[in-house]
Coordinates of C-alpha atoms (C1' of nucleotides) in Angstrom, one line a residue:
Chain A
M262 CA -46.1 192.0 -92.8
K263 CA -42.5 192.3 -91.9
T264 CA -39.7 190.1 -93.3
K265 CA -39.3 187.7 -90.5
E266 CA -43.0 187.0 -90.2
V267 CA -43.3 186.2 -93.9
A268 CA -40.2 184.1 -93.8
E269 CA -41.5 181.9 -91.0
M270 CA -45.0 181.7 -92.5
A271 CA -43.6 180.5 -95.8
G272 CA -40.8 178.4 -94.4
V273 CA -38.0 180.3 -96.2
S274 CA -35.1 182.3 -94.8
V275 CA -35.0 186.0 -94.5
R276 CA -32.0 186.0 -96.8
T277 CA -34.2 184.3 -99.4
L278 CA -36.7 187.1 -99.3
H279 CA -33.9 189.7 -99.6
H280 CA -32.6 187.8 -102.6
Y281 CA -36.0 187.7 -104.3
D282 CA -36.2 191.4 -103.7
S283 CA -32.8 192.1 -105.1
I284 CA -33.4 190.2 -108.3
G285 CA -36.8 191.8 -108.8
L286 CA -38.8 188.6 -108.3
L287 CA -40.7 189.7 -105.2
V288 CA -40.4 193.4 -104.4
P289 CA -42.4 194.6 -101.4
V290 CA -43.1 198.2 -100.6
R291 CA -40.9 200.0 -98.0
L292 CA -41.9 201.7 -94.8
P293 CA -40.4 205.1 -94.0
S294 CA -37.9 203.3 -91.9
G295 CA -36.7 201.4 -94.9
Y296 CA -38.2 198.1 -93.6
R297 CA -39.8 195.8 -96.2
S298 CA -43.6 195.5 -95.9
Y299 CA -45.2 192.6 -97.6
S300 CA -48.9 192.9 -98.7
D301 CA -51.4 190.1 -99.0
S302 CA -50.8 189.9 -102.8
D303 CA -47.1 189.7 -102.2
I304 CA -47.8 186.7 -100.0
Q305 CA -49.8 185.1 -102.7
L306 CA -47.1 185.8 -105.2
L307 CA -44.6 184.2 -102.9
Q308 CA -46.7 181.1 -102.7
Q309 CA -46.7 180.9 -106.4
I310 CA -43.0 181.4 -106.6
L311 CA -42.4 178.7 -104.1
F312 CA -44.8 176.4 -105.9
F313 CA -42.7 176.7 -109.1
R314 CA -39.5 176.4 -107.2
E315 CA -40.6 173.1 -105.9
L316 CA -41.1 172.0 -109.5
G317 CA -37.4 172.7 -110.1
F318 CA -37.9 175.9 -112.1
S319 CA -35.0 178.5 -112.0
L320 CA -35.8 181.8 -110.4
D321 CA -35.3 183.5 -113.8
H322 CA -37.8 181.2 -115.4
I323 CA -40.2 181.8 -112.5
K324 CA -39.9 185.5 -112.9
D325 CA -41.0 185.2 -116.5
I326 CA -43.9 183.0 -115.5
V327 CA -45.3 185.0 -112.7
H328 CA -44.7 188.5 -114.1
D329 CA -45.5 188.0 -117.7
S330 CA -49.2 187.2 -118.3
S331 CA -48.6 186.4 -121.9
Y332 CA -46.5 183.5 -120.8
D333 CA -48.0 180.1 -121.4
V334 CA -47.7 178.3 -118.1
T335 CA -48.6 174.9 -119.6
D336 CA -45.8 175.2 -122.1
A337 CA -43.5 176.1 -119.2
L338 CA -44.7 173.0 -117.3
L339 CA -44.1 170.7 -120.3
Y340 CA -40.7 172.2 -120.9
Q341 CA -39.7 171.8 -117.3
R342 CA -41.0 168.2 -117.3
K343 CA -38.6 167.6 -120.2
L344 CA -35.7 169.1 -118.3
M345 CA -36.5 167.1 -115.2
E346 CA -36.8 163.9 -117.3
E347 CA -33.3 164.5 -118.6
E348 CA -32.0 165.1 -115.1
K349 CA -33.6 161.9 -114.0
N350 CA -31.9 160.0 -116.8
R351 CA -28.6 161.6 -116.0
V352 CA -28.8 160.5 -112.4
M353 CA -30.1 157.0 -113.3
V354 CA -27.1 156.5 -115.6
M355 CA -24.8 157.4 -112.7
I356 CA -26.6 155.0 -110.4
R357 CA -26.3 152.2 -113.0
K358 CA -22.6 152.9 -113.4
L359 CA -22.1 153.0 -109.6
D360 CA -23.8 149.6 -109.4
E361 CA -21.7 148.1 -112.1
T362 CA -18.5 149.4 -110.5
I363 CA -19.6 148.1 -107.1
E364 CA -20.3 144.7 -108.6
D365 CA -16.9 144.7 -110.4
R366 CA -15.2 145.5 -107.2
K367 CA -16.9 142.7 -105.4
G368 CA -15.5 140.4 -108.1
E369 CA -12.1 141.9 -107.8
R370 CA -12.0 141.7 -104.1
V371 CA -12.5 138.0 -104.3
M372 CA -9.7 137.9 -106.8
S373 CA -7.5 140.1 -104.8
N374 CA -8.0 137.8 -101.8
Q375 CA -7.0 135.0 -104.1
D376 CA -4.0 137.0 -105.1
K377 CA -3.2 137.2 -101.4
F378 CA -3.6 133.5 -101.1
Q379 CA -1.4 133.1 -104.1
G380 CA 1.3 135.2 -102.5
I381 CA 3.4 138.1 -103.3
D382 CA 4.7 138.2 -106.8
F383 CA 8.4 139.1 -106.6
S384 CA 8.9 138.4 -110.2
H385 CA 8.8 142.1 -111.1
N386 CA 10.1 143.3 -107.9
P387 CA 13.5 145.1 -107.8
Y388 CA 14.2 143.6 -104.5
E389 CA 14.1 140.0 -105.8
Q390 CA 17.8 139.7 -106.3
E391 CA 18.4 141.0 -102.8
A392 CA 15.8 138.7 -101.4
R393 CA 17.4 135.7 -103.0
E394 CA 20.7 136.7 -101.5
N395 CA 19.3 137.3 -98.1
W396 CA 16.9 134.6 -97.7
G397 CA 17.8 131.9 -100.2
D398 CA 15.9 130.7 -103.2
A399 CA 13.3 129.0 -101.3
V400 CA 11.8 132.2 -100.0
V401 CA 11.6 133.7 -103.4
N402 CA 10.1 130.5 -104.8
E403 CA 7.3 130.7 -102.3
S404 CA 6.7 134.3 -103.2
N405 CA 6.4 133.3 -106.8
R406 CA 4.3 130.3 -106.2
K407 CA 1.6 131.9 -108.2
M408 CA 3.8 131.3 -111.2
S409 CA 4.6 127.8 -110.3
G410 CA 1.2 126.2 -110.3
F411 CA -0.6 127.6 -107.3
D412 CA -3.6 128.5 -109.3
N413 CA -4.5 124.9 -109.0
E414 CA -7.6 124.7 -106.8
E415 CA -6.6 121.7 -104.9
L416 CA -3.3 123.3 -103.8
K417 CA -5.1 126.5 -102.7
E418 CA -7.4 124.5 -100.6
K419 CA -4.6 122.6 -98.9
W420 CA -2.8 125.9 -98.3
E421 CA -5.8 127.4 -96.7
R422 CA -6.6 124.4 -94.6
I423 CA -3.0 124.4 -93.2
F424 CA -3.1 128.1 -92.4
R425 CA -6.5 127.9 -90.8
E426 CA -5.3 125.1 -88.6
L427 CA -2.2 127.1 -87.7
G428 CA -4.5 130.1 -86.9
A429 CA -6.4 127.8 -84.5
V430 CA -3.4 127.1 -82.4
K431 CA -1.6 130.5 -82.7
D432 CA -2.3 131.4 -79.0
Q433 CA -0.6 128.3 -77.7
D434 CA 3.1 128.2 -77.0
P435 CA 4.9 127.9 -80.4
R436 CA 7.1 125.2 -78.9
S437 CA 4.2 123.1 -77.8
E438 CA 3.8 119.7 -79.3
E439 CA 0.5 120.6 -81.1
A440 CA 2.1 123.7 -82.6
Q441 CA 5.2 121.9 -83.8
K442 CA 3.1 119.3 -85.4
R443 CA 1.2 121.9 -87.5
I444 CA 4.4 123.6 -88.4
G445 CA 5.8 120.3 -89.6
E446 CA 2.8 120.0 -91.9
L447 CA 3.6 123.4 -93.4
Y448 CA 7.3 122.4 -93.9
H449 CA 6.3 119.2 -95.8
F450 CA 3.7 121.0 -97.8
L451 CA 6.2 123.6 -98.9
N452 CA 8.7 120.9 -99.7
S453 CA 6.2 119.0 -101.7
H454 CA 5.0 121.8 -103.9
F455 CA 7.5 124.7 -103.9
G456 CA 11.0 123.4 -104.3
T457 CA 13.5 122.3 -101.7
Y458 CA 13.6 124.0 -98.3
S459 CA 16.4 123.3 -95.9
P460 CA 15.3 123.6 -92.3
E461 CA 17.5 126.7 -92.2
A462 CA 15.7 128.2 -95.3
F463 CA 12.5 127.4 -93.5
R464 CA 13.7 129.4 -90.5
S465 CA 14.6 132.3 -92.8
L466 CA 11.2 132.2 -94.3
G467 CA 9.7 132.5 -90.8
E468 CA 11.9 135.6 -90.2
M469 CA 10.6 137.1 -93.4
Y470 CA 7.0 136.5 -92.4
V471 CA 7.6 139.2 -89.8
S472 CA 10.1 141.5 -91.4
D473 CA 8.3 141.9 -94.7
E474 CA 4.9 143.4 -94.2
R475 CA 3.6 142.0 -97.5
F476 CA 4.0 138.5 -95.9
T477 CA 2.7 139.7 -92.6
E478 CA -0.5 141.1 -93.9
N479 CA -1.1 137.9 -95.9
I480 CA -0.5 135.6 -93.0
D481 CA -2.3 137.6 -90.4
Q482 CA -5.5 137.2 -92.5
Y483 CA -5.7 133.8 -90.7
G484 CA -5.4 135.3 -87.3
E485 CA -3.9 138.3 -85.7
G486 CA -0.3 137.6 -84.7
L487 CA 0.0 134.4 -86.6
S488 CA 3.2 135.6 -88.3
L489 CA 4.9 136.2 -85.0
F490 CA 3.8 132.8 -83.8
L491 CA 5.1 131.2 -87.0
R492 CA 8.5 132.9 -86.8
D493 CA 9.1 131.6 -83.3
G494 CA 7.6 128.2 -84.1
M495 CA 9.6 127.8 -87.3
A496 CA 12.8 128.8 -85.6
E497 CA 12.1 126.1 -83.0
W498 CA 11.2 123.5 -85.7
S499 CA 14.4 124.2 -87.6
W500 CA 16.4 123.9 -84.4
N501 CA 14.9 120.5 -83.7
H502 CA 15.4 119.2 -87.3
K503 CA 18.8 120.5 -88.4
Chain B
M80 CA 2.2 166.2 -123.2
K81 CA 1.0 169.8 -123.3
T82 CA -2.3 171.0 -122.0
K83 CA -4.3 171.1 -125.2
E84 CA -3.2 167.7 -126.3
V85 CA -4.3 166.2 -123.0
A86 CA -7.5 168.1 -123.1
E87 CA -8.4 166.8 -126.5
M88 CA -7.4 163.3 -125.7
A89 CA -9.5 163.2 -122.6
G90 CA -12.4 165.2 -123.9
V91 CA -12.2 167.9 -121.4
S92 CA -11.5 171.7 -121.7
V93 CA -8.2 173.3 -121.1
R94 CA -9.8 175.3 -118.4
T95 CA -10.8 172.1 -116.6
L96 CA -7.2 171.0 -116.5
H97 CA -6.1 174.5 -115.2
H98 CA -8.8 174.1 -112.6
Y99 CA -7.7 170.6 -111.5
D100 CA -4.2 172.0 -111.2
S101 CA -5.3 175.0 -109.1
I102 CA -7.2 172.9 -106.6
G103 CA -4.3 170.4 -106.4
L104 CA -6.2 167.5 -107.9
L105 CA -3.9 167.0 -110.9
V106 CA -0.7 168.9 -110.8
P107 CA 1.6 168.4 -113.7
V108 CA 5.3 169.4 -113.7
R109 CA 6.3 172.7 -115.4
L110 CA 8.7 173.2 -118.2
P111 CA 11.2 176.1 -117.9
S112 CA 8.8 178.2 -120.0
G113 CA 6.1 177.7 -117.3
Y114 CA 4.1 175.4 -119.6
R115 CA 2.4 172.4 -118.0
S116 CA 3.8 169.1 -118.9
Y117 CA 1.6 166.0 -118.3
S118 CA 3.4 162.7 -117.8
D119 CA 1.9 159.2 -118.6
S120 CA 1.0 158.7 -114.9
D121 CA -0.7 162.1 -114.9
I122 CA -2.8 160.9 -117.8
Q123 CA -3.8 157.7 -116.0
L124 CA -4.7 159.8 -112.9
L125 CA -6.9 162.0 -115.1
Q126 CA -8.7 158.9 -116.4
Q127 CA -9.4 157.9 -112.9
I128 CA -10.6 161.3 -112.0
L129 CA -12.9 161.5 -114.9
F130 CA -14.2 158.0 -114.1
F131 CA -15.3 159.1 -110.7
R132 CA -16.6 162.4 -112.0
E133 CA -18.9 160.4 -114.2
L134 CA -20.2 158.7 -111.1
G135 CA -21.2 162.1 -109.8
F136 CA -18.5 162.4 -107.1
S137 CA -17.4 166.0 -106.2
L138 CA -13.8 167.0 -107.0
D139 CA -13.1 167.2 -103.3
H140 CA -14.2 163.7 -102.8
I141 CA -12.3 162.5 -105.8
K142 CA -9.2 164.2 -104.4
D143 CA -9.5 162.1 -101.3
I144 CA -10.1 158.9 -103.2
V145 CA -7.2 159.2 -105.7
H146 CA -4.6 160.7 -103.4
D147 CA -5.2 158.8 -100.2
S148 CA -4.5 155.2 -100.6
S149 CA -6.0 154.4 -97.2
Y150 CA -9.4 155.5 -98.5
D151 CA -11.9 152.7 -98.9
V152 CA -13.2 153.1 -102.4
T153 CA -16.0 150.6 -102.0
D154 CA -17.3 152.6 -99.1
A155 CA -17.1 155.7 -101.2
L156 CA -19.0 154.1 -103.9
L157 CA -21.8 152.9 -101.6
Y158 CA -22.0 156.4 -100.1
Q159 CA -22.2 158.0 -103.5
R160 CA -24.9 155.6 -104.5
K161 CA -27.0 156.7 -101.5
L162 CA -26.5 160.3 -102.5
M163 CA -27.5 159.6 -106.1
E164 CA -30.5 157.6 -104.9
E165 CA -31.7 160.7 -103.0
E166 CA -31.1 162.9 -105.9
K167 CA -33.2 160.6 -108.1
N168 CA -36.0 160.6 -105.6
R169 CA -35.9 164.4 -105.4
V170 CA -36.2 164.7 -109.2
M171 CA -38.9 162.0 -109.4
V172 CA -41.0 163.9 -106.9
M173 CA -40.7 167.0 -109.0
I174 CA -41.8 165.1 -112.1
R175 CA -44.8 163.7 -110.3
K176 CA -45.8 167.1 -109.2
L177 CA -45.3 168.5 -112.6
D178 CA -47.5 165.8 -114.1
E179 CA -50.2 166.4 -111.5
T180 CA -50.1 170.2 -112.3
I181 CA -50.2 169.6 -116.0
E182 CA -53.2 167.3 -115.6
D183 CA -55.0 169.8 -113.4
R184 CA -54.5 172.5 -116.0
K185 CA -55.8 170.3 -118.8
G186 CA -59.0 169.8 -116.9
E187 CA -59.5 173.6 -116.7
R188 CA -59.0 174.3 -120.3
V189 CA -61.9 175.3 -122.5
M190 CA -61.6 173.8 -125.9
S191 CA -62.9 175.6 -129.0
N192 CA -62.0 174.6 -132.5
Q193 CA -61.1 176.3 -135.6
D194 CA -58.5 174.9 -137.9
K195 CA -56.8 176.0 -141.0
F196 CA -53.3 175.2 -140.5
Q197 CA -51.8 172.4 -142.5
G198 CA -48.4 171.3 -141.6
I199 CA -45.9 170.4 -144.2
D200 CA -45.4 166.6 -144.2
F201 CA -41.8 165.8 -144.9
S202 CA -42.3 162.2 -143.8
H203 CA -42.6 160.8 -147.3
N204 CA -40.4 163.4 -148.8
P205 CA -37.1 162.3 -150.5
Y206 CA -35.5 165.5 -149.2
E207 CA -36.0 164.6 -145.6
Q208 CA -32.6 163.1 -145.1
E209 CA -31.0 166.1 -146.7
A210 CA -33.1 168.5 -144.7
R211 CA -32.0 166.7 -141.5
E212 CA -28.4 167.1 -142.5
N213 CA -28.7 170.8 -143.5
W214 CA -31.0 172.0 -140.8
G215 CA -30.8 169.6 -138.0
D216 CA -33.5 167.3 -136.7
A217 CA -35.4 170.1 -135.0
V218 CA -36.6 171.5 -138.4
V219 CA -37.7 168.2 -139.7
N220 CA -39.5 167.5 -136.4
E221 CA -41.5 170.6 -136.9
S222 CA -42.3 169.7 -140.5
N223 CA -43.6 166.4 -139.2
R224 CA -45.6 168.0 -136.5
K225 CA -48.7 166.7 -138.0
M226 CA -47.5 163.2 -137.3
S227 CA -46.3 163.9 -133.8
G228 CA -49.5 165.0 -132.2
F229 CA -50.4 168.1 -134.1
D230 CA -53.7 166.8 -135.0
N231 CA -54.6 167.6 -131.5
E232 CA -57.1 170.5 -131.6
E233 CA -55.6 172.2 -128.7
L234 CA -52.2 172.4 -130.1
K235 CA -53.4 173.7 -133.4
E236 CA -55.2 176.4 -131.7
K237 CA -52.1 177.5 -129.8
W238 CA -50.1 177.4 -132.9
E239 CA -52.6 179.6 -134.6
R240 CA -52.8 182.1 -131.8
I241 CA -49.0 182.5 -131.7
F242 CA -48.8 183.0 -135.4
R243 CA -51.7 185.5 -135.5
E244 CA -50.0 187.4 -132.8
L245 CA -46.8 187.4 -134.7
G246 CA -48.6 188.5 -137.8
A247 CA -49.9 191.5 -135.8
V248 CA -46.4 192.7 -135.0
K249 CA -44.8 191.8 -138.3
D250 CA -44.4 195.4 -139.4
Q251 CA -42.4 196.4 -136.4
D252 CA -38.7 196.1 -136.1
P253 CA -38.0 192.4 -135.6
R254 CA -35.5 193.4 -132.9
S255 CA -38.1 195.4 -130.9
E256 CA -38.9 194.2 -127.4
E257 CA -42.5 193.4 -128.4
A258 CA -41.4 191.3 -131.4
Q259 CA -38.7 189.5 -129.4
K260 CA -41.2 188.6 -126.7
R261 CA -43.5 187.0 -129.3
I262 CA -40.7 185.2 -130.9
G263 CA -39.7 183.9 -127.4
E264 CA -43.2 182.5 -127.1
L265 CA -42.7 180.7 -130.4
Y266 CA -39.4 179.3 -129.2
H267 CA -40.9 178.0 -126.0
F268 CA -43.9 176.6 -127.8
L269 CA -41.7 174.6 -130.2
N270 CA -39.5 173.4 -127.4
S271 CA -42.5 172.2 -125.4
H272 CA -44.2 170.3 -128.2
F273 CA -41.7 169.5 -130.9
G274 CA -38.5 168.2 -129.5
T275 CA -35.5 170.2 -128.4
Y276 CA -34.4 173.2 -130.3
S277 CA -31.1 174.9 -129.5
P278 CA -31.2 178.7 -130.2
E279 CA -28.9 177.9 -133.2
A280 CA -31.4 175.3 -134.5
F281 CA -34.1 177.9 -134.0
R282 CA -32.1 180.4 -136.1
S283 CA -31.7 177.7 -138.8
L284 CA -35.4 177.2 -138.8
G285 CA -35.9 180.9 -139.4
E286 CA -33.6 180.6 -142.4
M287 CA -35.7 177.8 -143.7
Y288 CA -38.9 179.8 -143.4
V289 CA -37.5 182.0 -146.1
S290 CA -35.5 179.6 -148.3
D291 CA -38.1 176.8 -148.5
E292 CA -41.2 178.1 -150.2
R293 CA -43.4 175.4 -148.7
F294 CA -42.7 177.0 -145.3
T295 CA -42.9 180.5 -146.7
E296 CA -46.4 180.0 -148.2
N297 CA -47.6 178.5 -145.0
I298 CA -46.3 181.2 -142.8
D299 CA -47.3 184.1 -145.0
Q300 CA -50.9 183.0 -144.5
Y301 CA -50.7 184.9 -141.3
G302 CA -49.4 188.1 -143.0
E303 CA -47.5 189.0 -146.0
G304 CA -43.8 189.1 -145.2
L305 CA -44.1 187.3 -141.9
S306 CA -41.5 184.7 -142.9
L307 CA -38.9 187.4 -143.6
F308 CA -39.8 189.1 -140.3
L309 CA -39.4 185.8 -138.5
R310 CA -36.1 185.0 -140.1
D311 CA -34.6 188.3 -138.9
G312 CA -36.4 188.2 -135.5
M313 CA -35.3 184.6 -134.9
A314 CA -31.7 185.3 -135.8
E315 CA -31.8 188.2 -133.3
W316 CA -33.4 186.0 -130.7
S317 CA -30.9 183.2 -131.0
W318 CA -28.1 185.7 -130.9
N319 CA -29.4 187.0 -127.6
H320 CA -30.0 183.6 -126.1
K321 CA -27.0 181.6 -127.3
Chain C
dC213 C1' 10.9 189.1 -138.5
dT214 C1' 6.3 188.3 -138.5
dT215 C1' 2.4 185.4 -138.2
dG216 C1' -0.5 182.3 -135.9
dA217 C1' -1.1 178.7 -132.8
dC218 C1' -0.4 177.8 -128.6
dC219 C1' 0.8 178.9 -123.5
dC220 C1' 0.3 181.5 -119.0
dT221 C1' -2.1 184.2 -115.1
dC222 C1' -5.5 186.9 -113.2
dA223 C1' -10.3 187.9 -112.5
dC224 C1' -15.2 188.1 -112.9
dG225 C1' -19.7 185.5 -113.9
dT226 C1' -22.8 181.6 -113.1
dC227 C1' -27.1 180.0 -109.2
dA228 C1' -29.6 180.3 -105.0
dG229 C1' -29.0 181.6 -101.3
dG230 C1' -25.6 181.1 -96.3
dT231 C1' -23.1 183.6 -93.3
dC232 C1' -20.9 187.1 -91.2
dA233 C1' -20.0 192.4 -90.0
dG234 C1' -21.4 196.9 -89.0
dG235 C1' -24.9 199.8 -88.0
dG236 C1' -30.0 201.5 -87.6
dT237 C1' -35.1 201.0 -85.5
dG238 C1' -38.8 199.8 -82.4
dT239 C1' -40.5 198.7 -78.0
dA240 C1' -40.9 197.0 -73.3
dC241 C1' -39.1 197.5 -68.8
dG242 C1' -36.9 199.7 -64.9
Chain D
dC79 C1' -35.0 208.8 -69.7
dG80 C1' -31.8 205.1 -70.5
dT81 C1' -31.0 200.6 -71.9
dA82 C1' -31.6 195.8 -73.3
dC83 C1' -33.0 193.0 -76.8
dA84 C1' -35.4 191.7 -80.9
dC85 C1' -35.6 192.9 -85.2
dC86 C1' -34.4 195.6 -89.5
dC87 C1' -31.1 197.2 -93.2
dT88 C1' -27.0 197.0 -96.7
dG89 C1' -22.8 195.2 -98.3
dA90 C1' -19.6 191.8 -99.2
dC91 C1' -17.6 187.4 -99.5
dC92 C1' -18.5 182.1 -99.8
dT93 C1' -20.1 177.8 -102.1
dG94 C1' -18.9 174.1 -107.2
dA95 C1' -17.1 173.4 -111.4
dC96 C1' -15.8 175.5 -114.4
dG97 C1' -16.8 179.4 -118.9
dT98 C1' -15.2 183.4 -120.8
dG99 C1' -12.3 187.0 -121.9
dA100 C1' -8.3 190.3 -121.1
dG101 C1' -3.5 191.1 -121.4
dG102 C1' 0.7 189.3 -122.3
dG103 C1' 4.5 185.5 -123.1
dT104 C1' 6.5 181.2 -126.0
dC105 C1' 7.5 178.6 -130.1
dA106 C1' 8.0 176.8 -134.7
dA107 C1' 7.2 177.8 -139.6
dG108 C1' 7.6 180.8 -143.5

DNA sequence: CTTGACCCTCACGTCAGGTCAGGGTGTACG
DNA sequence: CGTACACCCTGACCTGACGTGAGGGTCAAG
């Protein structure tokens, strides 16, 4: 039989047969043309080789097994079983670690969402001084609200409720009565829990919701484009309440 | 930090760090001398890399994960979990096939009996602890083979056959091909039935065959001077297979 | 000024083939 | 007889994650 016929019969590639020839694992006779010619016993040998290959043996090991009659096949099988058992353990350890890591990240993701609720911590940010100058203390206070008691569950809930409600009206005109009412709630909420905001500081805060992407990301969690809506609505609100 | 310091700290080889440098995974700055200099953040990055490596990620994949912040790590973890699950199944299929094959071969075996060999029982021996320290667990496991299933007739038979064959070649050069082949059989036999022997442990075992007269007496049952032959032959074998 | 411990860069080896490139063989058809 | 096409061959480089060694430079201690 010629190479390709054997390959198709056995379900291996021609290259594989070449390889087995070159390492002396399965060496067919050659025709005058140089073509490989596989005999029936070569085919049988190949079946054996592929059998052991399926069991995970290395070609080197297979060579010993099939060409050395003194080799104890049962020993080889038991040895191979041990190797495979170790491999299984190795992989199962990885899977366990992966599961643990995935679980951990689930937990952290909740926390990092909480972090987002709790705002951006400017306290170690080199831009804090500049922010205070540009936007007034109120803005930075909000950023640092985590430090000023925002980890209180009740506050978080209120914060979320307010932003969800704002998200629900974000596609209306920011100057509409409904929108302005919600924005007023935000103003009073901030004034109750995060220091004193002048209407002008409130307007500045709205600018920052758009110009600083850390705020933008945070706010747009409650609805795409909410930060833009808020900037305009807060500007309107401060205009009406100055 | 210099290369070797980092390597020792992290428990990897210097070559590994060179490799990570060359593939752009962890590229330290260079001192004027050309020496690599790892910064603290390099060390942190290395820890991350090794963490993902333990989870079975490829270095290519790790590179994406640690150098591309837009990469979703949770997705990567889930993907990797799938890969590892497949790998586990692959290995478990092999183990099942191995077990089936081993069972089949057991059925075919003809059992005759003839026993002489008495293992040395270290299990109540005050020197066991010392022996474990001096020679490694492998030696003591062999000594205790009686306890670990050696009372199985089949195993005893195999053991005897191997030693009779060794006795038959004991007057040849222990380095001869014939001798080395027989010694290889012994190695595989021990590895299949009595725990895991490194080639080095195998060499130590050979030393013990000579230095501990309980072994010597036992082994020389199969031929005067066999223990000496084995010591030399096993040393040679371990040298060629380390 | 030498030793010895460290550093560097090639560069080849591992394992089981995959994937070309370049060139020869065999046979059916016109 | 020529040619198209299927098949054959060898040789050589590629993969992954390093191990191993050669050949040569750097640095601090004695």
